[in-house]
Every structure is written in structure tokens, then in C-alpha cells.
Amino acid sequence: MKKSILDLRRMASEHEPITWLTAYDYLTAKYEERAGIDMILVGDSLGMVELGYDTTIPVTMDDMIRHSSAVRRGAPETFIVGDMPYLSYQISDESAIANAGRFIKEAGCDAIKLEGGGAEICKRIKAISSTGTLVFGHIGLTPQFAAEMGGYKAQGKSVEAAEKLLAEAYRIQEAGACAILVEGVPEIVGKLITEKLSIPVLGIGAGPYTHGQLLIYADMVGLYDNFTPKFVKKYAEIGQELLRAFTEYCDEVRSGQFPINGVHTYKISDEEREKIEKLF
Ligand code: KIV
């Protein structure tokens, strides 16, 4: 049965780990739902994983809505979070509310996520939450702010940085977020934020103490090989398996081993076959 925010809160309070993976298409979502995943994130990592950009910056709202809708069709019984892409929420409260609403109305998402913990971002969280839309915050290594952070670097590695992250997490909670994702921080910082907040805290590269774990699916199945973050565990080597299958297919077509008459071909009556043979 589809989880609600109440289920996620209960799981967090009972220390039942919450499972979360990204998906960007119908088929992946279908398999994740079959596996019993608790939540799916349609991340703006879409840009790098599926669309071939170097960063998440070029991803548009239309990209996100199209892919979120496909994920919803693949996983009708799963709690889906849509990720707000760069400049879809930074400009004004009004445009942030309108764009968040598209995820809910057009794509059938259950919640949205947005990056950052500064005062302006918290204003957006407050505005979107006031419409009844569930908002996930996202702090730590936030890819949309990579330029400001000097690249994709772990965050919260000093007491000052950890205190700053905790202050952001409190601000996001006070602004009305229903949950928060912490990315790319030492496990002690993940633990600190999880123990101090009263909303569910999910982690990606934030250690084992958060209420749940998120991974980018294409990393954990060995599909995206441009780079692999330190915190990823590979549960499969699907990229290698695809490579093997595609290479074997090319070899067999070129050598005439595929397709085989009578195995990969349609049946036809002898009578009709004879008539067609006369057409040659
Ligand atoms: O876009 C995404 O998949 C994300 C994760 C990196 C947390 O936001």
C-alpha cells in the first residue's frame, strides 16, 4: 500500500529505516515498486543520468514533469517526490508555488524537494507548504549550489560547518518542511541533525544514522559510470551486462546467427507461403 507522510513519520519515530531511490522513467519505477521501495525521488540528477548534461543546471520544469509523470505511471502505489530544478523556485514565492503545484497536479507527485537552507529558500518552503504541498528540504552537498561550494565536495567537515548545517536544518523545519534530505556529510553530522530535528531526516552519503537512505539508482546498479561517489555501494553491474548483450547482438546479426527462421519469425500457412513464393 502507498505510504503517506504519516507512515514516514511513524517509521522515523520507530527507527524503521526508510528506503528511497531515484527513478526517471516508467520501467525503473515499476521495478523499484515491485521491490517494495518506500519512496522514489525523481531527481534533477535526471540531467546527468538520463539527459547527458555535465550538471543538473540545464534541467527544465518540463523535463521534470514529463519524467515524473512516467515514474508515476510505473509506480502508482509509491510515495513520489519531485525535485525542483534550478531557477524553478529561486525567483519568487509565486513562481515557486506554481512550479511546485505542477509536480502535484500534472505529474501526480506526493511531495516536492528543493535545495538550500538560506533565508530566501526557507521563505519559499514556507510559501509552498502554506498551499498544502509537502516539501522536503535538502542541505549539505547540494548540486545546484556546486559553483558556490567550489565543486561536488563533502560538507560539514568542521564544527563551524556542522553548526551551520544544523542551523539550516532547524530553519527548514521551522519553515514547514515535512522532511529533510542531508547529502554528503560525515556520519556524525548526519547523526547530529537526525537526533536534533523532529521531522524525518533522510541521508545520501550521510552515514547510517539518518531515518532513511537514498541512492541514485543508476549509481547503485552500475549504470552511470562517469564517476561514482565514495558513499555508493554497487548492488549490480547492469552497465556491464548491457554492454555484453549489445555486443553479442551486434556479433550475431553480423554473423547471421540472429534471427533464426522458425524461432524468431511469424508462422504462415503453407498455402499462403506458396502463393507468396510465386511473387518472387
Ligand atoms: O537530483 C537528485 O537525484 C538529488 C540527489 C542527488 C539527492 O537531489
PDB file of C-alpha atoms and ligand atoms in Angstrom:
ATOM      1  CA  MET A   1       0.000   0.000   0.000  1.00  0.00           C
ATOM      2  CA  LYS A   2       1.202   3.519  -0.792  1.00  0.00           C
ATOM      3  CA  LYS A   3       2.965   5.211   2.138  1.00  0.00           C
ATOM      4  CA  SER A   4       1.791   8.609   3.328  1.00  0.00           C
ATOM      5  CA  ILE A   5       3.733  11.270   5.229  1.00  0.00           C
ATOM      6  CA  LEU A   6       2.151   9.823   8.395  1.00  0.00           C
ATOM      7  CA  ASP A   7       3.713   6.420   7.641  1.00  0.00           C
ATOM      8  CA  LEU A   8       7.085   8.072   7.052  1.00  0.00           C
ATOM      9  CA  ARG A   9       6.817   9.946  10.376  1.00  0.00           C
ATOM     10  CA  ARG A  10       5.873   6.744  12.190  1.00  0.00           C
ATOM     11  CA  MET A  11       8.771   4.840  10.584  1.00  0.00           C
ATOM     12  CA  ALA A  12      11.181   7.574  11.644  1.00  0.00           C
ATOM     13  CA  SER A  13       9.903   7.631  15.214  1.00  0.00           C
ATOM     14  CA  GLU A  14      10.057   3.815  15.466  1.00  0.00           C
ATOM     15  CA  HIS A  15      13.540   3.702  13.863  1.00  0.00           C
ATOM     16  CA  GLU A  16      12.263   1.611  10.959  1.00  0.00           C
ATOM     17  CA  PRO A  17      14.667   2.524   8.113  1.00  0.00           C
ATOM     18  CA  ILE A  18      13.044   4.292   5.139  1.00  0.00           C
ATOM     19  CA  THR A  19      14.210   3.138   1.685  1.00  0.00           C
ATOM     20  CA  TRP A  20      14.462   5.692  -1.106  1.00  0.00           C
ATOM     21  CA  LEU A  21      15.870   5.527  -4.652  1.00  0.00           C
ATOM     22  CA  THR A  22      15.769   7.828  -7.633  1.00  0.00           C
ATOM     23  CA  ALA A  23      13.953   6.850 -10.846  1.00  0.00           C
ATOM     24  CA  TYR A  24      13.390   8.823 -14.014  1.00  0.00           C
ATOM     25  CA  ASP A  25      11.299   6.518 -16.206  1.00  0.00           C
ATOM     26  CA  TYR A  26       8.359   4.117 -16.236  1.00  0.00           C
ATOM     27  CA  LEU A  27      10.322   0.849 -16.300  1.00  0.00           C
ATOM     28  CA  THR A  28      12.761   1.644 -13.496  1.00  0.00           C
ATOM     29  CA  ALA A  29       9.901   2.903 -11.324  1.00  0.00           C
ATOM     30  CA  LYS A  30       7.984  -0.311 -11.984  1.00  0.00           C
ATOM     31  CA  TYR A  31      10.874  -2.483 -10.800  1.00  0.00           C
ATOM     32  CA  GLU A  32      11.501  -0.294  -7.744  1.00  0.00           C
ATOM     33  CA  GLU A  33       7.837  -0.549  -6.739  1.00  0.00           C
ATOM     34  CA  ARG A  34       7.938  -4.324  -7.231  1.00  0.00           C
ATOM     35  CA  ALA A  35      10.988  -4.418  -4.929  1.00  0.00           C
ATOM     36  CA  GLY A  36       8.934  -2.688  -2.220  1.00  0.00           C
ATOM     37  CA  ILE A  37      10.752   0.662  -2.109  1.00  0.00           C
ATOM     38  CA  ASP A  38       9.152   3.146   0.330  1.00  0.00           C
ATOM     39  CA  MET A  39       9.760   6.293  -1.739  1.00  0.00           C
ATOM     40  CA  ILE A  40      11.007   7.346  -5.175  1.00  0.00           C
ATOM     41  CA  LEU A  41      12.775  10.623  -5.937  1.00  0.00           C
ATOM     42  CA  VAL A  42      12.540  11.954  -9.465  1.00  0.00           C
ATOM     43  CA  GLY A  43      15.770  13.887  -9.010  1.00  0.00           C
ATOM     44  CA  ASP A  44      17.071  16.669 -11.200  1.00  0.00           C
ATOM     45  CA  SER A  45      20.069  14.308 -11.447  1.00  0.00           C
ATOM     46  CA  LEU A  46      17.909  13.381 -14.446  1.00  0.00           C
ATOM     47  CA  GLY A  47      20.040  15.924 -16.282  1.00  0.00           C
ATOM     48  CA  MET A  48      23.258  13.967 -15.775  1.00  0.00           C
ATOM     49  CA  VAL A  49      21.957  10.409 -15.543  1.00  0.00           C
ATOM     50  CA  GLU A  50      19.391  10.389 -18.365  1.00  0.00           C
ATOM     51  CA  LEU A  51      19.860  13.521 -20.467  1.00  0.00           C
ATOM     52  CA  GLY A  52      23.660  13.523 -20.732  1.00  0.00           C
ATOM     53  CA  TYR A  53      24.383  17.008 -19.334  1.00  0.00           C
ATOM     54  CA  ASP A  54      27.505  17.623 -17.208  1.00  0.00           C
ATOM     55  CA  THR A  55      25.442  19.197 -14.402  1.00  0.00           C
ATOM     56  CA  THR A  56      21.833  19.460 -13.215  1.00  0.00           C
ATOM     57  CA  ILE A  57      21.639  23.156 -14.145  1.00  0.00           C
ATOM     58  CA  PRO A  58      20.078  22.854 -17.650  1.00  0.00           C
ATOM     59  CA  VAL A  59      17.141  20.697 -16.449  1.00  0.00           C
ATOM     60  CA  THR A  60      13.771  22.386 -17.042  1.00  0.00           C
ATOM     61  CA  MET A  61      10.395  22.109 -15.343  1.00  0.00           C
ATOM     62  CA  ASP A  62       9.012  20.473 -18.496  1.00  0.00           C
ATOM     63  CA  ASP A  63      11.781  17.820 -18.350  1.00  0.00           C
ATOM     64  CA  MET A  64      10.904  17.119 -14.718  1.00  0.00           C
ATOM     65  CA  ILE A  65       7.151  16.926 -15.286  1.00  0.00           C
ATOM     66  CA  ARG A  66       7.469  14.554 -18.252  1.00  0.00           C
ATOM     67  CA  HIS A  67       9.760  12.188 -16.331  1.00  0.00           C
ATOM     68  CA  SER A  68       7.830  12.450 -13.050  1.00  0.00           C
ATOM     69  CA  SER A  69       4.613  11.520 -14.897  1.00  0.00           C
ATOM     70  CA  ALA A  70       6.317   8.449 -16.388  1.00  0.00           C
ATOM     71  CA  VAL A  71       7.571   7.430 -12.936  1.00  0.00           C
ATOM     72  CA  ARG A  72       4.070   7.838 -11.506  1.00  0.00           C
ATOM     73  CA  ARG A  73       2.687   5.548 -14.239  1.00  0.00           C
ATOM     74  CA  GLY A  74       5.336   2.950 -13.364  1.00  0.00           C
ATOM     75  CA  ALA A  75       4.842   3.202  -9.605  1.00  0.00           C
ATOM     76  CA  PRO A  76       1.208   4.081  -8.861  1.00  0.00           C
ATOM     77  CA  GLU A  77       1.476   2.776  -5.275  1.00  0.00           C
ATOM     78  CA  THR A  78       4.675   4.536  -4.197  1.00  0.00           C
ATOM     79  CA  PHE A  79       5.269   7.894  -2.466  1.00  0.00           C
ATOM     80  CA  ILE A  80       6.963  10.035  -5.120  1.00  0.00           C
ATOM     81  CA  VAL A  81       8.984  13.190  -4.514  1.00  0.00           C
ATOM     82  CA  GLY A  82       9.564  15.551  -7.453  1.00  0.00           C
ATOM     83  CA  ASP A  83      12.772  17.571  -7.418  1.00  0.00           C
ATOM     84  CA  MET A  84      12.500  21.265  -8.258  1.00  0.00           C
ATOM     85  CA  PRO A  85      15.132  22.157 -10.882  1.00  0.00           C
ATOM     86  CA  TYR A  86      17.437  25.169 -10.902  1.00  0.00           C
ATOM     87  CA  LEU A  87      15.553  28.523 -11.022  1.00  0.00           C
ATOM     88  CA  SER A  88      12.145  26.888 -10.637  1.00  0.00           C
ATOM     89  CA  TYR A  89      11.891  28.164  -7.027  1.00  0.00           C
ATOM     90  CA  GLN A  90      14.642  30.733  -6.508  1.00  0.00           C
ATOM     91  CA  ILE A  91      12.973  33.659  -8.320  1.00  0.00           C
ATOM     92  CA  SER A  92       9.787  34.368  -6.354  1.00  0.00           C
ATOM     93  CA  ASP A  93       7.272  32.780  -3.983  1.00  0.00           C
ATOM     94  CA  GLU A  94       4.632  32.937  -6.714  1.00  0.00           C
ATOM     95  CA  SER A  95       6.658  31.036  -9.328  1.00  0.00           C
ATOM     96  CA  ALA A  96       7.849  28.545  -6.697  1.00  0.00           C
ATOM     97  CA  ILE A  97       4.227  27.807  -5.700  1.00  0.00           C
ATOM     98  CA  ALA A  98       3.158  27.467  -9.346  1.00  0.00           C
ATOM     99  CA  ASN A  99       6.054  25.140 -10.230  1.00  0.00           C
ATOM    100  CA  ALA A 100       5.610  23.014  -7.101  1.00  0.00           C
ATOM    101  CA  GLY A 101       1.925  22.739  -7.991  1.00  0.00           C
ATOM    102  CA  ARG A 102       2.797  21.330 -11.425  1.00  0.00           C
ATOM    103  CA  PHE A 103       4.532  18.351  -9.794  1.00  0.00           C
ATOM    104  CA  ILE A 104       1.380  17.618  -7.807  1.00  0.00           C
ATOM    105  CA  LYS A 105      -1.315  18.452 -10.397  1.00  0.00           C
ATOM    106  CA  GLU A 106       0.320  17.353 -13.653  1.00  0.00           C
ATOM    107  CA  ALA A 107       2.685  14.582 -12.569  1.00  0.00           C
ATOM    108  CA  GLY A 108       0.817  13.155  -9.580  1.00  0.00           C
ATOM    109  CA  CYS A 109       3.765  13.529  -7.175  1.00  0.00           C
ATOM    110  CA  ASP A 110       3.139  13.341  -3.419  1.00  0.00           C
ATOM    111  CA  ALA A 111       5.739  15.939  -2.433  1.00  0.00           C
ATOM    112  CA  ILE A 112       8.443  18.186  -3.824  1.00  0.00           C
ATOM    113  CA  LYS A 113      12.068  18.704  -2.796  1.00  0.00           C
ATOM    114  CA  LEU A 114      14.167  21.815  -3.083  1.00  0.00           C
ATOM    115  CA  GLU A 115      17.794  22.550  -2.270  1.00  0.00           C
ATOM    116  CA  GLY A 116      19.274  25.036   0.194  1.00  0.00           C
ATOM    117  CA  GLY A 117      18.789  26.330   3.707  1.00  0.00           C
ATOM    118  CA  GLY A 118      19.278  30.098   3.401  1.00  0.00           C
ATOM    119  CA  ALA A 119      16.659  32.649   4.469  1.00  0.00           C
ATOM    120  CA  GLU A 120      15.269  33.142   0.925  1.00  0.00           C
ATOM    121  CA  ILE A 121      14.924  29.378   0.331  1.00  0.00           C
ATOM    122  CA  CYS A 122      13.157  28.963   3.678  1.00  0.00           C
ATOM    123  CA  LYS A 123      10.728  31.701   2.604  1.00  0.00           C
ATOM    124  CA  ARG A 124       9.935  29.564  -0.469  1.00  0.00           C
ATOM    125  CA  ILE A 125       9.497  26.457   1.697  1.00  0.00           C
ATOM    126  CA  LYS A 126       7.033  28.395   3.860  1.00  0.00           C
ATOM    127  CA  ALA A 127       5.135  29.696   0.827  1.00  0.00           C
ATOM    128  CA  ILE A 128       4.863  26.286  -0.862  1.00  0.00           C
ATOM    129  CA  SER A 129       3.953  24.488   2.394  1.00  0.00           C
ATOM    130  CA  SER A 130       1.213  27.050   3.037  1.00  0.00           C
ATOM    131  CA  THR A 131      -0.599  25.733  -0.056  1.00  0.00           C
ATOM    132  CA  GLY A 132      -0.701  22.233   1.447  1.00  0.00           C
ATOM    133  CA  THR A 133       2.082  20.854  -0.731  1.00  0.00           C
ATOM    134  CA  LEU A 134       4.528  18.626   1.165  1.00  0.00           C
ATOM    135  CA  VAL A 135       8.075  19.990   0.954  1.00  0.00           C
ATOM    136  CA  PHE A 136      11.335  18.095   1.508  1.00  0.00           C
ATOM    137  CA  GLY A 137      14.347  20.281   2.307  1.00  0.00           C
ATOM    138  CA  HIS A 138      17.827  19.335   1.057  1.00  0.00           C
ATOM    139  CA  ILE A 139      21.099  20.507   2.652  1.00  0.00           C
ATOM    140  CA  GLY A 140      24.781  19.587   2.647  1.00  0.00           C
ATOM    141  CA  LEU A 141      26.252  18.826  -0.758  1.00  0.00           C
ATOM    142  CA  THR A 142      23.558  20.498  -2.851  1.00  0.00           C
ATOM    143  CA  PRO A 143      24.421  20.080  -6.563  1.00  0.00           C
ATOM    144  CA  GLN A 144      22.568  23.248  -7.688  1.00  0.00           C
ATOM    145  CA  PHE A 145      24.972  25.222  -5.448  1.00  0.00           C
ATOM    146  CA  ALA A 146      28.103  23.341  -6.621  1.00  0.00           C
ATOM    147  CA  ALA A 147      29.640  26.506  -8.115  1.00  0.00           C
ATOM    148  CA  GLU A 148      29.261  28.315  -4.767  1.00  0.00           C
ATOM    149  CA  MET A 149      30.737  25.319  -2.895  1.00  0.00           C
ATOM    150  CA  GLY A 150      33.700  25.037  -5.281  1.00  0.00           C
ATOM    151  CA  GLY A 151      32.572  21.690  -6.712  1.00  0.00           C
ATOM    152  CA  TYR A 152      30.967  18.461  -5.528  1.00  0.00           C
ATOM    153  CA  LYS A 153      32.637  18.345  -2.097  1.00  0.00           C
ATOM    154  CA  ALA A 154      31.596  16.779   1.198  1.00  0.00           C
ATOM    155  CA  GLN A 155      30.163  19.394   3.574  1.00  0.00           C
ATOM    156  CA  GLY A 156      30.057  19.862   7.362  1.00  0.00           C
ATOM    157  CA  LYS A 157      33.649  18.799   7.963  1.00  0.00           C
ATOM    158  CA  SER A 158      34.389  21.282  10.772  1.00  0.00           C
ATOM    159  CA  VAL A 159      32.434  22.160  13.901  1.00  0.00           C
ATOM    160  CA  GLU A 160      31.561  25.564  12.408  1.00  0.00           C
ATOM    161  CA  ALA A 161      30.304  23.938   9.197  1.00  0.00           C
ATOM    162  CA  ALA A 162      28.343  21.330  11.174  1.00  0.00           C
ATOM    163  CA  GLU A 163      26.736  24.086  13.294  1.00  0.00           C
ATOM    164  CA  LYS A 164      25.817  25.987  10.136  1.00  0.00           C
ATOM    165  CA  LEU A 165      24.159  22.888   8.660  1.00  0.00           C
ATOM    166  CA  LEU A 166      22.257  22.245  11.885  1.00  0.00           C
ATOM    167  CA  ALA A 167      21.053  25.870  11.904  1.00  0.00           C
ATOM    168  CA  GLU A 168      19.869  25.466   8.296  1.00  0.00           C
ATOM    169  CA  ALA A 169      18.090  22.215   9.176  1.00  0.00           C
ATOM    170  CA  TYR A 170      16.238  23.934  12.057  1.00  0.00           C
ATOM    171  CA  ARG A 171      15.274  26.828   9.775  1.00  0.00           C
ATOM    172  CA  ILE A 172      13.922  24.423   7.143  1.00  0.00           C
ATOM    173  CA  GLN A 173      11.919  22.550   9.785  1.00  0.00           C
ATOM    174  CA  GLU A 174      10.515  25.818  11.163  1.00  0.00           C
ATOM    175  CA  ALA A 175       9.581  26.913   7.639  1.00  0.00           C
ATOM    176  CA  GLY A 176       7.222  23.944   7.439  1.00  0.00           C
ATOM    177  CA  ALA A 177       9.179  21.229   5.584  1.00  0.00           C
ATOM    178  CA  CYS A 178       7.786  17.737   6.237  1.00  0.00           C
ATOM    179  CA  ALA A 179      11.200  16.033   5.935  1.00  0.00           C
ATOM    180  CA  ILE A 180      14.777  16.858   5.085  1.00  0.00           C
ATOM    181  CA  LEU A 181      17.484  15.226   2.979  1.00  0.00           C
ATOM    182  CA  VAL A 182      21.104  15.588   4.111  1.00  0.00           C
ATOM    183  CA  GLU A 183      23.709  14.903   1.435  1.00  0.00           C
ATOM    184  CA  GLY A 184      27.465  14.342   1.548  1.00  0.00           C
ATOM    185  CA  VAL A 185      28.370  14.940   5.201  1.00  0.00           C
ATOM    186  CA  PRO A 186      30.378  12.935   7.783  1.00  0.00           C
ATOM    187  CA  GLU A 187      28.201  10.372   9.603  1.00  0.00           C
ATOM    188  CA  ILE A 188      28.493  12.290  12.913  1.00  0.00           C
ATOM    189  CA  VAL A 189      26.847  15.306  11.268  1.00  0.00           C
ATOM    190  CA  GLY A 190      24.093  13.087   9.825  1.00  0.00           C
ATOM    191  CA  LYS A 191      23.522  11.728  13.338  1.00  0.00           C
ATOM    192  CA  LEU A 192      23.519  15.187  14.951  1.00  0.00           C
ATOM    193  CA  ILE A 193      20.891  16.550  12.556  1.00  0.00           C
ATOM    194  CA  THR A 194      18.768  13.377  12.818  1.00  0.00           C
ATOM    195  CA  GLU A 195      18.745  13.474  16.618  1.00  0.00           C
ATOM    196  CA  LYS A 196      18.055  17.209  16.898  1.00  0.00           C
ATOM    197  CA  LEU A 197      15.182  17.510  14.401  1.00  0.00           C
ATOM    198  CA  SER A 198      11.618  16.339  14.933  1.00  0.00           C
ATOM    199  CA  ILE A 199      10.858  15.655  11.232  1.00  0.00           C
ATOM    200  CA  PRO A 200      12.174  12.602   9.280  1.00  0.00           C
ATOM    201  CA  VAL A 201      15.796  13.055   8.196  1.00  0.00           C
ATOM    202  CA  LEU A 202      16.904  11.097   5.135  1.00  0.00           C
ATOM    203  CA  GLY A 203      20.507  10.766   4.050  1.00  0.00           C
ATOM    204  CA  ILE A 204      22.556  10.244   0.908  1.00  0.00           C
ATOM    205  CA  GLY A 205      26.205   9.906   1.790  1.00  0.00           C
ATOM    206  CA  ALA A 206      25.365  10.983   5.345  1.00  0.00           C
ATOM    207  CA  GLY A 207      26.083   7.729   7.190  1.00  0.00           C
ATOM    208  CA  PRO A 208      23.919   5.050   8.792  1.00  0.00           C
ATOM    209  CA  TYR A 209      22.149   7.087  11.498  1.00  0.00           C
ATOM    210  CA  THR A 210      19.585   9.001   9.436  1.00  0.00           C
ATOM    211  CA  HIS A 211      15.970   7.738   9.379  1.00  0.00           C
ATOM    212  CA  GLY A 212      16.367   6.520   5.811  1.00  0.00           C
ATOM    213  CA  GLN A 213      18.757   6.118   2.903  1.00  0.00           C
ATOM    214  CA  LEU A 214      18.652   7.476  -0.634  1.00  0.00           C
ATOM    215  CA  LEU A 215      20.851   6.454  -3.572  1.00  0.00           C
ATOM    216  CA  ILE A 216      20.809   7.400  -7.232  1.00  0.00           C
ATOM    217  CA  TYR A 217      19.607   4.193  -8.823  1.00  0.00           C
ATOM    218  CA  ALA A 218      21.967   4.422 -11.805  1.00  0.00           C
ATOM    219  CA  ASP A 219      24.956   4.548  -9.411  1.00  0.00           C
ATOM    220  CA  MET A 220      23.918   1.552  -7.322  1.00  0.00           C
ATOM    221  CA  VAL A 221      23.219  -0.708 -10.309  1.00  0.00           C
ATOM    222  CA  GLY A 222      26.479   0.208 -12.085  1.00  0.00           C
ATOM    223  CA  LEU A 223      24.837   2.041 -14.993  1.00  0.00           C
ATOM    224  CA  TYR A 224      26.201   5.589 -14.617  1.00  0.00           C
ATOM    225  CA  ASP A 225      29.994   5.291 -14.808  1.00  0.00           C
ATOM    226  CA  ASN A 226      31.113   8.901 -15.458  1.00  0.00           C
ATOM    227  CA  PHE A 227      32.020   8.978 -11.751  1.00  0.00           C
ATOM    228  CA  THR A 228      30.899   7.123  -8.625  1.00  0.00           C
ATOM    229  CA  PRO A 229      30.709   8.921  -5.262  1.00  0.00           C
ATOM    230  CA  LYS A 230      32.523   7.306  -2.312  1.00  0.00           C
ATOM    231  CA  PHE A 231      29.282   6.566  -0.458  1.00  0.00           C
ATOM    232  CA  VAL A 232      27.763   4.411  -3.223  1.00  0.00           C
ATOM    233  CA  LYS A 233      27.533   0.635  -2.854  1.00  0.00           C
ATOM    234  CA  LYS A 234      27.083  -1.191  -6.168  1.00  0.00           C
ATOM    235  CA  TYR A 235      24.364  -3.823  -5.973  1.00  0.00           C
ATOM    236  CA  ALA A 236      24.674  -4.823  -9.653  1.00  0.00           C
ATOM    237  CA  GLU A 237      26.763  -4.248 -12.764  1.00  0.00           C
ATOM    238  CA  ILE A 238      23.918  -3.562 -15.180  1.00  0.00           C
ATOM    239  CA  GLY A 239      26.142  -1.411 -17.413  1.00  0.00           C
ATOM    240  CA  GLN A 240      28.471  -4.372 -17.975  1.00  0.00           C
ATOM    241  CA  GLU A 241      25.508  -6.663 -18.629  1.00  0.00           C
ATOM    242  CA  LEU A 242      24.025  -4.232 -21.175  1.00  0.00           C
ATOM    243  CA  LEU A 243      27.400  -3.947 -22.873  1.00  0.00           C
ATOM    244  CA  ARG A 244      27.660  -7.737 -23.091  1.00  0.00           C
ATOM    245  CA  ALA A 245      24.134  -8.083 -24.512  1.00  0.00           C
ATOM    246  CA  PHE A 246      24.525  -5.254 -27.068  1.00  0.00           C
ATOM    247  CA  THR A 247      27.901  -6.603 -28.246  1.00  0.00           C
ATOM    248  CA  GLU A 248      26.547 -10.160 -28.587  1.00  0.00           C
ATOM    249  CA  TYR A 249      23.538  -8.850 -30.550  1.00  0.00           C
ATOM    250  CA  CYS A 250      25.795  -6.941 -32.975  1.00  0.00           C
ATOM    251  CA  ASP A 251      28.004 -10.022 -33.422  1.00  0.00           C
ATOM    252  CA  GLU A 252      25.044 -12.352 -34.047  1.00  0.00           C
ATOM    253  CA  VAL A 253      23.314 -10.048 -36.543  1.00  0.00           C
ATOM    254  CA  ARG A 254      26.601  -9.562 -38.403  1.00  0.00           C
ATOM    255  CA  SER A 255      27.341 -13.302 -38.473  1.00  0.00           C
ATOM    256  CA  GLY A 256      23.771 -14.313 -39.441  1.00  0.00           C
ATOM    257  CA  GLN A 257      23.090 -16.131 -36.129  1.00  0.00           C
ATOM    258  CA  PHE A 258      20.087 -13.879 -35.415  1.00  0.00           C
ATOM    259  CA  PRO A 259      17.211 -14.039 -36.260  1.00  0.00           C
ATOM    260  CA  ILE A 260      16.617 -17.790 -36.739  1.00  0.00           C
ATOM    261  CA  ASN A 261      13.859 -18.916 -39.083  1.00  0.00           C
ATOM    262  CA  GLY A 262      11.097 -20.715 -37.205  1.00  0.00           C
ATOM    263  CA  VAL A 263      12.267 -19.353 -33.834  1.00  0.00           C
ATOM    264  CA  HIS A 264      12.149 -15.561 -34.156  1.00  0.00           C
ATOM    265  CA  THR A 265       9.745 -15.430 -37.139  1.00  0.00           C
ATOM    266  CA  TYR A 266       5.955 -15.392 -37.606  1.00  0.00           C
ATOM    267  CA  LYS A 267       4.042 -18.514 -38.760  1.00  0.00           C
ATOM    268  CA  ILE A 268       2.186 -18.564 -42.079  1.00  0.00           C
ATOM    269  CA  SER A 269       0.158 -21.374 -43.711  1.00  0.00           C
ATOM    270  CA  ASP A 270       1.959 -23.465 -46.362  1.00  0.00           C
ATOM    271  CA  GLU A 271      -0.729 -22.488 -48.867  1.00  0.00           C
ATOM    272  CA  GLU A 272      -0.158 -18.732 -48.382  1.00  0.00           C
ATOM    273  CA  ARG A 273       3.605 -19.241 -48.338  1.00  0.00           C
ATOM    274  CA  GLU A 274       3.477 -20.981 -51.733  1.00  0.00           C
ATOM    275  CA  LYS A 275       1.407 -18.123 -53.172  1.00  0.00           C
ATOM    276  CA  ILE A 276       3.870 -15.535 -51.860  1.00  0.00           C
ATOM    277  CA  GLU A 277       6.801 -17.538 -53.255  1.00  0.00           C
ATOM    278  CA  LYS A 278       5.283 -17.113 -56.695  1.00  0.00           C
ATOM    279  CA  LEU A 279       5.587 -13.321 -56.284  1.00  0.00           C
ATOM    280  CA  PHE A 280       9.432 -13.537 -56.360  1.00  0.00           C
TER     281      PHE A 280
HETATM  282  O1  KIV B   1      18.717  15.062  -8.074  1.00  0.00           O
HETATM  283  C1  KIV B   1      18.908  14.169  -7.268  1.00  0.00           C
HETATM  284  O2  KIV B   1      18.875  12.963  -7.576  1.00  0.00           O
HETATM  285  C2  KIV B   1      19.187  14.559  -5.905  1.00  0.00           C
HETATM  286  C3  KIV B   1      20.062  13.640  -5.149  1.00  0.00           C
HETATM  287  C4  KIV B   1      21.474  13.848  -5.563  1.00  0.00           C
HETATM  288  C5  KIV B   1      19.928  13.829  -3.705  1.00  0.00           C
HETATM  289  O3  KIV B   1      18.806  15.602  -5.470  1.00  0.00           O
END
